[in-house]
XYZ file of C-alpha atoms in Angstrom:
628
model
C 88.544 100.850 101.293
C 87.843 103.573 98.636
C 89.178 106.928 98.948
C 87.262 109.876 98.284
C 88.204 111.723 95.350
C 89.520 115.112 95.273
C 86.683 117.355 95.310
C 86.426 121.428 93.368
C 83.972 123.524 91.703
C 85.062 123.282 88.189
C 83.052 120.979 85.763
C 84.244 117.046 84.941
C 84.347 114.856 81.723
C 84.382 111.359 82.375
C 86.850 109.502 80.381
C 87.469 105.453 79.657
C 91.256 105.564 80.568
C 94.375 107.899 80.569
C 98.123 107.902 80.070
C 100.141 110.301 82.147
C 104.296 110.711 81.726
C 105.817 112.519 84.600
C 109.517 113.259 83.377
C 112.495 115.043 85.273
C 116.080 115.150 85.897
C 116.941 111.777 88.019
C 117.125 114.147 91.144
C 113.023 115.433 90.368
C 111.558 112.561 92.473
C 109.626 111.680 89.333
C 109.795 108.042 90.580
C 108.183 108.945 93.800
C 105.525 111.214 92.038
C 104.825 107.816 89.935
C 104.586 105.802 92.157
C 102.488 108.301 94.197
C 100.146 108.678 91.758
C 99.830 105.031 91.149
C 98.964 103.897 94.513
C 96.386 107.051 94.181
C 94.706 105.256 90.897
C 94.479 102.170 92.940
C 92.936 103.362 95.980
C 90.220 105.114 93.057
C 90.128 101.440 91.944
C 91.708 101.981 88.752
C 93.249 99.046 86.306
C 96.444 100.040 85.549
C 99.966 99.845 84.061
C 103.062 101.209 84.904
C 106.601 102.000 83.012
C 109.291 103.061 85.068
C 112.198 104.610 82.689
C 115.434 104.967 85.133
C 118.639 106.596 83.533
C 121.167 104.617 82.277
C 123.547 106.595 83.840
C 124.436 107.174 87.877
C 124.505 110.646 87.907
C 124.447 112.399 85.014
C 124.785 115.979 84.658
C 121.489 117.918 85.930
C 119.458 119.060 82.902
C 121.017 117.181 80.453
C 118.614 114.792 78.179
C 120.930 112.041 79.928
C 119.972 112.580 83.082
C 116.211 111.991 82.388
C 113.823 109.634 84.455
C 110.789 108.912 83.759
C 107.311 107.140 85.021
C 104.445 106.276 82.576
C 101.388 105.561 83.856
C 98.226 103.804 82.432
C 94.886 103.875 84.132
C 91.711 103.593 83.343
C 87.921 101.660 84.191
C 88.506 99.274 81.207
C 90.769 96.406 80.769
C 94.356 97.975 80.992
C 97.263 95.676 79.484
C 100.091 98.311 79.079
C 101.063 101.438 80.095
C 99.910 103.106 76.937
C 101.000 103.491 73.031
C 100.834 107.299 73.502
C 100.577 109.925 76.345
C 97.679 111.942 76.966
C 99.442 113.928 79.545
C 103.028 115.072 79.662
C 104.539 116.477 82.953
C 108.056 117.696 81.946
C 109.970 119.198 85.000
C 112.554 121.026 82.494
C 113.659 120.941 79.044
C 115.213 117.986 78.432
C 112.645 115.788 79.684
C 110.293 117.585 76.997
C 113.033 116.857 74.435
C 112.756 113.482 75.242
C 109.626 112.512 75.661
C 107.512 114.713 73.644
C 107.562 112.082 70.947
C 105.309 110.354 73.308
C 102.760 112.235 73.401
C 99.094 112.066 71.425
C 98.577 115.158 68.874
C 97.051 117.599 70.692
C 97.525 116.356 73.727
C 98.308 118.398 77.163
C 101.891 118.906 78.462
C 102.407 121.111 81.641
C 105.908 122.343 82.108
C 107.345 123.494 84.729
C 108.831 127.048 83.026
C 111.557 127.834 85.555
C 113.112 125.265 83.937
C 113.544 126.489 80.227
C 115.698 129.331 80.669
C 119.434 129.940 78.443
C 121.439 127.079 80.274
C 118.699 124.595 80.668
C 117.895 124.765 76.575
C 121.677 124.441 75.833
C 122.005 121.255 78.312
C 119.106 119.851 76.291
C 120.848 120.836 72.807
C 117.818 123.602 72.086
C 118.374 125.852 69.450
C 115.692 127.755 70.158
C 112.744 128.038 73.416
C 109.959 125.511 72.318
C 107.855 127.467 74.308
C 107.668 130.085 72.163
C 108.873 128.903 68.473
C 105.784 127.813 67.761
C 107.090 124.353 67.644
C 104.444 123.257 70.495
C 101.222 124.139 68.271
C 100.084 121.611 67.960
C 99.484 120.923 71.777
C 97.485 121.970 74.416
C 100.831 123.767 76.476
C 99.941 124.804 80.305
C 103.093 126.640 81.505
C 103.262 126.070 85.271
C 106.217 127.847 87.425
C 106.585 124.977 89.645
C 109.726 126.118 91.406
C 108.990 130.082 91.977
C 105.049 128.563 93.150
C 107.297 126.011 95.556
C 109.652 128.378 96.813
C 106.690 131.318 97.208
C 104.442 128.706 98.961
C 106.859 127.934 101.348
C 108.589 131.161 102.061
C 108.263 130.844 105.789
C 109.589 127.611 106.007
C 113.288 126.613 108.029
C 114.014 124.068 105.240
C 117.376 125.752 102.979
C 116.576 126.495 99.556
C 117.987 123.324 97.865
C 115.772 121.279 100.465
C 112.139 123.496 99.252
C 113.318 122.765 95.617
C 112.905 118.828 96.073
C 109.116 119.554 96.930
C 108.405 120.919 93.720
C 107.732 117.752 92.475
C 104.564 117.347 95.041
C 103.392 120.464 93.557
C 102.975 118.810 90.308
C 101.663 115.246 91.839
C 98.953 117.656 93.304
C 98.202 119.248 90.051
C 98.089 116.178 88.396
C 95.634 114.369 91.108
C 93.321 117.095 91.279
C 93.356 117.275 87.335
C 92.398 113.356 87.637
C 89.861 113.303 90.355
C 92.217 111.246 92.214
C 91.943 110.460 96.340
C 94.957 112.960 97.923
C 94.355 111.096 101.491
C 96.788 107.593 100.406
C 99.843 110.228 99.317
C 99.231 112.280 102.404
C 99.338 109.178 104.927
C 102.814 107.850 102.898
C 104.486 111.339 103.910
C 103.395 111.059 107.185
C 104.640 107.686 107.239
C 107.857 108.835 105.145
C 108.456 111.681 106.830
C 106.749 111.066 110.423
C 110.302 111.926 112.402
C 111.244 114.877 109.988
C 108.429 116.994 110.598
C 109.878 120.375 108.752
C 110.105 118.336 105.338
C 106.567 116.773 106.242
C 104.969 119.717 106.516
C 106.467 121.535 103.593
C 105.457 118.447 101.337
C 102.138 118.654 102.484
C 101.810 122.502 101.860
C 102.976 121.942 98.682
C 101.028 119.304 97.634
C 97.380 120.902 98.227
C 98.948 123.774 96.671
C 99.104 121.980 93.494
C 95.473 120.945 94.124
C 94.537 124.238 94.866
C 96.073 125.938 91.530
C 94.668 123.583 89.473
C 91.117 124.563 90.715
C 92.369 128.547 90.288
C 93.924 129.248 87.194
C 91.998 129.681 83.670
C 94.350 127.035 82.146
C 92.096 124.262 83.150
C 88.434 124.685 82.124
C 87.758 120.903 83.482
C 88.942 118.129 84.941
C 88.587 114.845 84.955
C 87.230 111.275 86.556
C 88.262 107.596 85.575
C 85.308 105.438 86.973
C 86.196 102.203 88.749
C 87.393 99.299 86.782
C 85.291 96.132 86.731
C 87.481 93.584 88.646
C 87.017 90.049 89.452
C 86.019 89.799 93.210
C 88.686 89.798 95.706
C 90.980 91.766 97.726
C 93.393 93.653 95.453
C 96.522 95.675 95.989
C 99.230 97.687 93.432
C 102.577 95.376 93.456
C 105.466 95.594 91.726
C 106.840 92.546 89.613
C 110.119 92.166 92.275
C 107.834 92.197 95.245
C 105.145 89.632 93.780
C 108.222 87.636 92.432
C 109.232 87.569 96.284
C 106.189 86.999 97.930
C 105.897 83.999 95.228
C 109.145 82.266 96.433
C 108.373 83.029 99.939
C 104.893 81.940 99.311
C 106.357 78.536 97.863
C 109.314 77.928 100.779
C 105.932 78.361 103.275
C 103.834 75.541 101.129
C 106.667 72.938 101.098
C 107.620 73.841 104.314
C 111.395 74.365 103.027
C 113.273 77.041 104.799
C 113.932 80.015 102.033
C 117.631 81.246 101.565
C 118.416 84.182 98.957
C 122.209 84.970 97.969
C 122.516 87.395 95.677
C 125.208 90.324 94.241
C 123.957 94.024 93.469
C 123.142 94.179 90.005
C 120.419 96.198 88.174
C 117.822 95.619 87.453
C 117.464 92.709 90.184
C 118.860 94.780 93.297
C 115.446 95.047 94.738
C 114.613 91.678 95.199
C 117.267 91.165 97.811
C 115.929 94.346 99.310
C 112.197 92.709 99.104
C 113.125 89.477 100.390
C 115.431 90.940 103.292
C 111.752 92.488 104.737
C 110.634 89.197 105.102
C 112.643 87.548 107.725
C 109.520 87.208 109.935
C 108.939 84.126 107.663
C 112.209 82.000 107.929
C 113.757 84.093 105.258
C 117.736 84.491 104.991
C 119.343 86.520 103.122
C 123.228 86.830 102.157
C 124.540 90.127 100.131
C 127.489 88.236 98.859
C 130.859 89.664 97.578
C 130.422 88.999 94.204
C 128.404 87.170 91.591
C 129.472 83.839 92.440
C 130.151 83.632 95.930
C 125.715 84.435 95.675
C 125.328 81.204 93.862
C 127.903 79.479 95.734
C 126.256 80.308 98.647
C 122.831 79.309 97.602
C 123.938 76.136 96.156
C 125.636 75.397 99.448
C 121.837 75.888 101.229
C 120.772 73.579 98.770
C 122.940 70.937 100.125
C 122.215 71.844 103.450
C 118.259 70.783 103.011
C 116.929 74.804 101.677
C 115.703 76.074 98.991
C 118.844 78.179 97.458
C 117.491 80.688 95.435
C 119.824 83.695 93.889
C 119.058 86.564 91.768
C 120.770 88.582 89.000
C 121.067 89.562 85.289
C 122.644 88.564 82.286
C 126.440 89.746 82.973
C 125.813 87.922 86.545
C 124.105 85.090 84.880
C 127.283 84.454 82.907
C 129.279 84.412 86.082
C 127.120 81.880 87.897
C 127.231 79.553 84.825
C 129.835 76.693 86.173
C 128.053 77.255 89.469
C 124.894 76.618 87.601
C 125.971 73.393 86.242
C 127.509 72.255 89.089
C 124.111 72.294 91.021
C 122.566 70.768 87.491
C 124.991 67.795 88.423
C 124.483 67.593 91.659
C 120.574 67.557 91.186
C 119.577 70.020 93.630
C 116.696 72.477 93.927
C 118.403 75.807 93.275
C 116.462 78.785 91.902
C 118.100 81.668 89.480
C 116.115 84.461 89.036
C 117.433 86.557 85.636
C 115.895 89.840 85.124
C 117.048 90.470 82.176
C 118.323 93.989 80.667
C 119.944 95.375 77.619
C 123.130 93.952 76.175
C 125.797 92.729 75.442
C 128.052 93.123 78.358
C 127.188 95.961 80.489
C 124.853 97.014 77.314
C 122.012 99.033 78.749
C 121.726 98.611 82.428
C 118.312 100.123 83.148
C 116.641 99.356 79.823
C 114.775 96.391 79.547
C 115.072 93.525 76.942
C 114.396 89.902 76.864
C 118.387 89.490 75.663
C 119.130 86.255 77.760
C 116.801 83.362 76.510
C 119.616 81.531 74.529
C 121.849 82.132 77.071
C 119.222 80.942 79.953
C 118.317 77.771 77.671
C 122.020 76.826 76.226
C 124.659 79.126 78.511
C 126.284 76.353 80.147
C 129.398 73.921 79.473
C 128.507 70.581 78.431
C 124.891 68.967 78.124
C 123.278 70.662 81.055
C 119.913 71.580 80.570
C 117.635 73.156 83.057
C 113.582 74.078 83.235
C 113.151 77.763 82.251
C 109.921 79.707 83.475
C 109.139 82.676 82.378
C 106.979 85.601 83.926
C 104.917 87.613 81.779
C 103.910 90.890 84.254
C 104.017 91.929 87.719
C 101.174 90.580 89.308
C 102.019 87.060 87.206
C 105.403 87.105 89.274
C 104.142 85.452 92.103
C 102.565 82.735 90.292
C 105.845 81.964 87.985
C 108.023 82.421 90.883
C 105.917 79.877 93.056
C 106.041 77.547 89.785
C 109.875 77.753 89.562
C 110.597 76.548 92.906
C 107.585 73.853 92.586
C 109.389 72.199 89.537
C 112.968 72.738 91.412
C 112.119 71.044 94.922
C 110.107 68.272 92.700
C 111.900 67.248 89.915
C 115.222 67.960 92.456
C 117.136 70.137 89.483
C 117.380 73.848 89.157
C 115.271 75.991 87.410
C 115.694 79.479 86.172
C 112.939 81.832 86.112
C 113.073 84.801 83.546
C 111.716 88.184 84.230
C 112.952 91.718 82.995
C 113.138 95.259 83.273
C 109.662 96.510 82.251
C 107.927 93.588 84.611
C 109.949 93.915 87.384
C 109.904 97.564 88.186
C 106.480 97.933 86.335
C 103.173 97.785 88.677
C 99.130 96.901 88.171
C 96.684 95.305 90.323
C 97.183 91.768 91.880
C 94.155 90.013 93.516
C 95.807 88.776 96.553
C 95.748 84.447 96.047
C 94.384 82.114 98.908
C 97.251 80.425 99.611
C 94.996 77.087 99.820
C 94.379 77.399 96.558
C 98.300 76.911 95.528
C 99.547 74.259 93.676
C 100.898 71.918 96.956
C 104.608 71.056 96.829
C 105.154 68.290 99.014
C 109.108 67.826 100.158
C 109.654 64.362 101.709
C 113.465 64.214 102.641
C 115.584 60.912 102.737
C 115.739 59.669 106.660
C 116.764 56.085 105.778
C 118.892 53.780 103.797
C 118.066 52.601 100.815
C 120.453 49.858 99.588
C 121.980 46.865 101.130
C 125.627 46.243 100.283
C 126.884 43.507 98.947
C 127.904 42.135 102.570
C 124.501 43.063 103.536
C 124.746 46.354 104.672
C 122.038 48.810 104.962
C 123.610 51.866 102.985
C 122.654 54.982 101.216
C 123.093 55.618 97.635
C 122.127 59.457 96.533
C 121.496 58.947 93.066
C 118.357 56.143 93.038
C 115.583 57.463 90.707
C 111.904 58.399 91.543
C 109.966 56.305 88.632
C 107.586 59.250 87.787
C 110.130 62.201 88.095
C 113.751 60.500 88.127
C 114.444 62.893 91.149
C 116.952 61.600 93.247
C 116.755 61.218 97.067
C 117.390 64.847 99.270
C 119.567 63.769 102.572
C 120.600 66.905 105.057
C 123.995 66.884 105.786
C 124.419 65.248 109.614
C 121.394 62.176 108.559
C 122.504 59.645 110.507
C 123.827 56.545 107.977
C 123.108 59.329 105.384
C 126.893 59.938 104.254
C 127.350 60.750 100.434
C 129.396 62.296 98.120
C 128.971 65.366 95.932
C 131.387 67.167 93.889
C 131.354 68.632 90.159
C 133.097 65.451 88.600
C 130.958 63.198 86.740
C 128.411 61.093 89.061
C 128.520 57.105 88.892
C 124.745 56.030 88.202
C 123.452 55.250 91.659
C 125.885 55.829 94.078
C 127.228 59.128 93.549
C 130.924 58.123 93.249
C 133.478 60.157 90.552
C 133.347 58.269 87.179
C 135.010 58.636 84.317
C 133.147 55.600 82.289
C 132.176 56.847 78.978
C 128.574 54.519 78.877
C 128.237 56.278 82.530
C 128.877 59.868 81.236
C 126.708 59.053 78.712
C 123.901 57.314 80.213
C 123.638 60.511 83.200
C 123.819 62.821 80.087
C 120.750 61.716 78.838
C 118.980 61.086 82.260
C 119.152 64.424 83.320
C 117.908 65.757 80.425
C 115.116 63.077 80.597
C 114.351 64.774 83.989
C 113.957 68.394 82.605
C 111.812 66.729 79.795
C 109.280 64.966 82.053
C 108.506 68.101 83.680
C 106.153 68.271 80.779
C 103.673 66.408 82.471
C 103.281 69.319 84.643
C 102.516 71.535 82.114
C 98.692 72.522 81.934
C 97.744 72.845 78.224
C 98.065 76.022 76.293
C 95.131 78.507 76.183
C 94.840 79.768 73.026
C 93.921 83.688 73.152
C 91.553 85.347 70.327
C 90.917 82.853 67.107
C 91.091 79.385 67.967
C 92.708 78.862 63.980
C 93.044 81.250 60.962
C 95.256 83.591 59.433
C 98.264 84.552 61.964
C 99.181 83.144 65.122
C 101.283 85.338 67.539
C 103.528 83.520 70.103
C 105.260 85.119 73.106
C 106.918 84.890 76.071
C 107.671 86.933 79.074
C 106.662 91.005 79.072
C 105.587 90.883 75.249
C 101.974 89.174 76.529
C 100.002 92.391 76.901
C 100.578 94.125 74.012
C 100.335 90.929 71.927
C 96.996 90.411 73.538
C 95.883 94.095 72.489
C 97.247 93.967 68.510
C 95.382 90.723 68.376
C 92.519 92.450 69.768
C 92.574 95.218 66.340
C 93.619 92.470 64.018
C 90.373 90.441 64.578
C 88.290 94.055 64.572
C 89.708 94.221 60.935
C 88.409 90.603 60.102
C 91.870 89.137 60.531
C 91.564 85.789 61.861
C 94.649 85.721 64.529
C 95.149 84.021 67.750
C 97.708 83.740 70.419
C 99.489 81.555 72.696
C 101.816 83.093 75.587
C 104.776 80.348 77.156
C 105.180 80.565 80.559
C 107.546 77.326 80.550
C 109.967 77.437 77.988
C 112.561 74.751 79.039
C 110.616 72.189 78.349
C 108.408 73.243 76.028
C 104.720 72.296 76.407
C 103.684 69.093 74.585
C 100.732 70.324 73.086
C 102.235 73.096 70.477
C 102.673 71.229 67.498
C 98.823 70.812 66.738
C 98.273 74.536 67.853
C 100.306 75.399 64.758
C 98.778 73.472 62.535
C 95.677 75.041 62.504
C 97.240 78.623 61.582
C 98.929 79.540 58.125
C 101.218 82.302 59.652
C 103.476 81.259 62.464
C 105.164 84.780 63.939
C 106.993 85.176 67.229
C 107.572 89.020 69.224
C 109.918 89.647 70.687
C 112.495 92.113 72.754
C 115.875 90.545 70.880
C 116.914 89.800 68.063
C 115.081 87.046 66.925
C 115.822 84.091 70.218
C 112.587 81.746 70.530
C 111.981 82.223 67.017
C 115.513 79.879 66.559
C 114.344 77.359 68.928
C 111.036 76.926 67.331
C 112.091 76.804 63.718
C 114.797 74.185 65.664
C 112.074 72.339 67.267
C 108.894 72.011 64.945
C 110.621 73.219 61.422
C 108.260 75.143 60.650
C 108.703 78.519 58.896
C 108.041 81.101 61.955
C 108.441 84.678 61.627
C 110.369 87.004 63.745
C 108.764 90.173 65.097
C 111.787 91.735 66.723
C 112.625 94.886 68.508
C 115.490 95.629 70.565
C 115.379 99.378 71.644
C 114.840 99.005 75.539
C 111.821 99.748 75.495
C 108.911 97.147 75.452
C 106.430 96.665 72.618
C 103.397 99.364 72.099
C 100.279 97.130 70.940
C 100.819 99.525 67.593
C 104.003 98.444 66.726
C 102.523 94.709 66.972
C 99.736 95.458 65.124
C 101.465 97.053 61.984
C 104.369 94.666 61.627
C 101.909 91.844 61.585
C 99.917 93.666 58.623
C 103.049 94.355 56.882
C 104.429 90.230 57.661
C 100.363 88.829 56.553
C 100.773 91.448 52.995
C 103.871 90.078 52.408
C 103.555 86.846 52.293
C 99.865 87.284 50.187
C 101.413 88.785 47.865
């Protein structure tokens, strides 16, 4: 249902769409005013982006440029595909976060600050020389100067709450600033607090205070002359709701163990950025769901592997120093042939590298990261809402090709947020799970017997017996598997002949592959070909390209391990091949490998996703180049 907006007496402009930054030390709540805000724009029925930017470290010093978190926000009533190039609107709770972050922001755009925060210590924690505030270094922007924590700490005077407790609301003071300044509905943030903070009714009632406060000053001072209202973005029909990439990504494997009709287990060690999905899926035992916090990385893939055996669908989560733990486990279920699902949301690196910065670092190591031949179907995400779909796809290619499958997300898409139309589950892709009951083999005295390694003609999946199947008994292991009947072999025409067949599985999941839509030009100058979180700003430099008479196109891979058949003749009908990226060059190597033709790499590797700019100008730059 749509909220009312926040109503006042000063004039509006109507704009297309707006980026807002709220930045603060990690102990600001600027996650929560975010997020807030978000769910705010979606009640207004908003398209929308989000960038959460957590700091690296745990704790860092208060008022330090380390400690700074951050949550970008795009929103608007057109098409929205990121959360924004450049900020319109710059919250900054204290110094450093303006040190930070005021590269982000548009010339002559607005930053409020919160000036209780820019006194002696807090400019020499954020290595100022000198007060921005009144250098004159700031001219060039539209500066209100907002005393968030004396207006916090004034408005709630009378309250019990200590003074450390009324200094944690001051970051509702600026969420209220910011929705009234945004004509956005206050009603969805007020029933979270009283859901939030329903048994603490001292901190429920100072948040509220403070947040119509904020509303209330913005309609007060002189410093605003206007304000402004984002119309309603033109959907497709359907019912719609803000989600986060983790908790589509769960609902998608939960979504997937309800269509088969396969019970869903999730083992998994604590490891950012993938914490939440345990967290997520632990919400959701009302469907069947289990779900094991192991002791460390592989004791959670151990553990799923193990459901896998036991007739589940094992599915465990981490990121690339995890994935690098769970790689003999990984094999072991590739030899084994059962349905296990790793979920990699990939981060910065190498080793501990960048923990809360994202980066799509880990597609060698998902495609190649593994002793011996052992390949395994990779899937890749490519947003939040599209979560759901490649998580449900993952475990569809798992439970019926009987191998595992890793699906790729990241940083940026799994924290980030936008609208999701909700799916009719009849509408799914069905996964039908038939599991063995009965022998399949006679002896050679004429014995009915079971042998686990038999070969479904279309799929070369072999035959899924639960543990306790009557006549059922088989062997599994990690040595080398006889052809047929499961039993340790150390023939060299065996280990070569399973070798090949179980790549031959991975490769016929081909024939599941829908073919590639090709976004923008259908041929011309420059194709652009991504994968993963790179797809909306990809989509939005192709976009300028063709309104400069650039002839360019693009193709986005969801499935990556194998590739889709169809690519090679896409190719040919482009003269510039060039691949994006958040690494150092990765798919680029496997398609130069795999077609040998001369693609182009269109790297970055900063933690930070693309900005449909950046794309934009590096392709100019790669197409004069090679004109010239």
């Amino acid at each position: 249902m749509e909220q009312p907006l926040v109503q006042g007496t000063k004039p509006t402009r109507q704009v297309d769409d707006v980026t807002i930054l709220f930045a603060g030390d990690s102990g600001d709540g600027m996650q929560i005013t975010g997020s807030q805000f978000t769910m705010a724009s979606a009640f207004a029925y908003n398209d929308l982006a989000t960038l959460p930017d957590f700091p690296a470290e745990i704790r860092a010093p208060a008022g330090t440029t380390y400690g700074v978190s951050a949550f970008q926000l795009h929103f608007g009533s057109v098409d929205i595909r990121t959360p924004g190039d450049e900020v319109d609107v710059l919250v900054a709770m204290n110094a450093a976060a303006l040190k930070v972050n005021l590269h982000r922001v548009l010339p002559r755009g607005t930053i409020i600050v919160n000036t209780d925060n820019f006194e002696k210590r807090d400019l020499t924690l954020a290595k100022y020389e000198s007060n921005p505030l009144e250098d004159g270094s700031l001219d060039g922007y539209k500066i209100v100067k907002v005393p968030l924590t004396g207006l916090t700490r004034e408005a709630l005077k009378d309250s019990p709450l200590n003074t450390k407790e009324i200094d944690r609301s001051k970051n509702m003071f600026a969420l209220g600033l910011a929705l009234w300044l945004y004509s956005r509905p206050i009603e969805p943030v007020e029933n979270w607090m009283r859901q939030k903070f329903g048994k603490k009714p001292d901190i429920l009632e100072a948040n509220l205070k403070v947040l119509n406060k904020g509303l209330h000053y913005g309609e007060t001072v002189e410093d605003f002359a206007f304000r402004y209202e984002v119309g309603p973005a033109k959907l497709a029909p359907g019912t719609y709701r803000s989600i986060r990439g983790l908790q589509a990504l769960s609902y998608g494997l939960v979504a997937a163990s309800q269509r088969s009709g396969v019970e869903l287990f999730y083992g998994s060690y604590p490891i950012t950025p993938a914490s939440d999905l345990l967290h997520e899926l632990s919400r959701l035992k009302h469907f069947g769901v289990r779900t094991v916090q192991a002791e460390d990385e592989i004791a959670g893939v151990g553990a799923a592997i193990g459901a896998c055996f036991g007739g589940a669908l094992g599915v465990c989560g981490t990121s690339g120093p995890g994935l690098a733990l769970k790689t003999e486990a990984i094999g072991l279920a590739i030899m084994t042939e059962l349905p296990l699902v790793v979920v990699n949301v990939q981060r910065a690196g190498p080793s501990t590298g960048m923990p809360t910065k994202t980066e799509q670092s880990d597609l060698l190591q998902a495609l190649y990261g593994r002793n011996g031949d052992a390949p395994m179907g990779v899937v890749a995400a490519s947003g939040p809402g599209d979560s759901f779909e490649a998580a449900y796809e993952a475990c569809r290619l798992a439970l019926k090709y009987m191998t595992p499958v890793l699906l790729l997300s990241d940083g940026y898409i799994a924290n980030g947020s936008e609208p999701w139309p909700i799916p009719d589950l009849d509408t799914l892709a069905p996964i039908e799970v038939t599991y063995a009951t009965e022998t399949n083999r006679k002896s050679d005295e004429g014995e009915d017997i079971f042998l686990p390694y038999t070969r479904d003609e279309e799929t070369l999946a072999r035959p899924w017996a639960k543990p306790g199947t009557k006549g059922l008994e088989h062997r599994l292991g990690g040595l080398e598997k006889q052809h047929e009947t499961g039993n340790v072999s150390y023939d060299p025409a065996n280990h070569e002949f399973m070798t090949k067949l179980r790549a031959e599985k991975v490769e016929r999941m081909t024939q599941d592959i829908p073919p590639t839509p090709v976004y923008g030009d259908q041929e011309g100058d420059v194709l652009l070909v991504g994968w993963g979180s790179t797809k909306g700003a990809i989509e939005l430099g192709i976009g300028r390209l063709r309104g400069a008479g650039i002839k360019a196109g693009a193709i986005h891979l969801r499935h990556l391990m194998p590739l889709p058949a169809d690519l090679g003749p896409i190719f040919e009908r482009f003269e510039t091949l060039i691949v994006p990226e958040l690494n150092n060059g990765q798919l680029v190597r496997v398609l130069r490998d795999r077609y040998l033709l001369p693609f182009q790499s269109l790297s970055k590797v900063q933690g930070l996703p693309f900005r449909a700019t950046e794309i934009e100008t590096r392709v100019r730059d790669i197409l004069g180049s090679t004109s010239s």
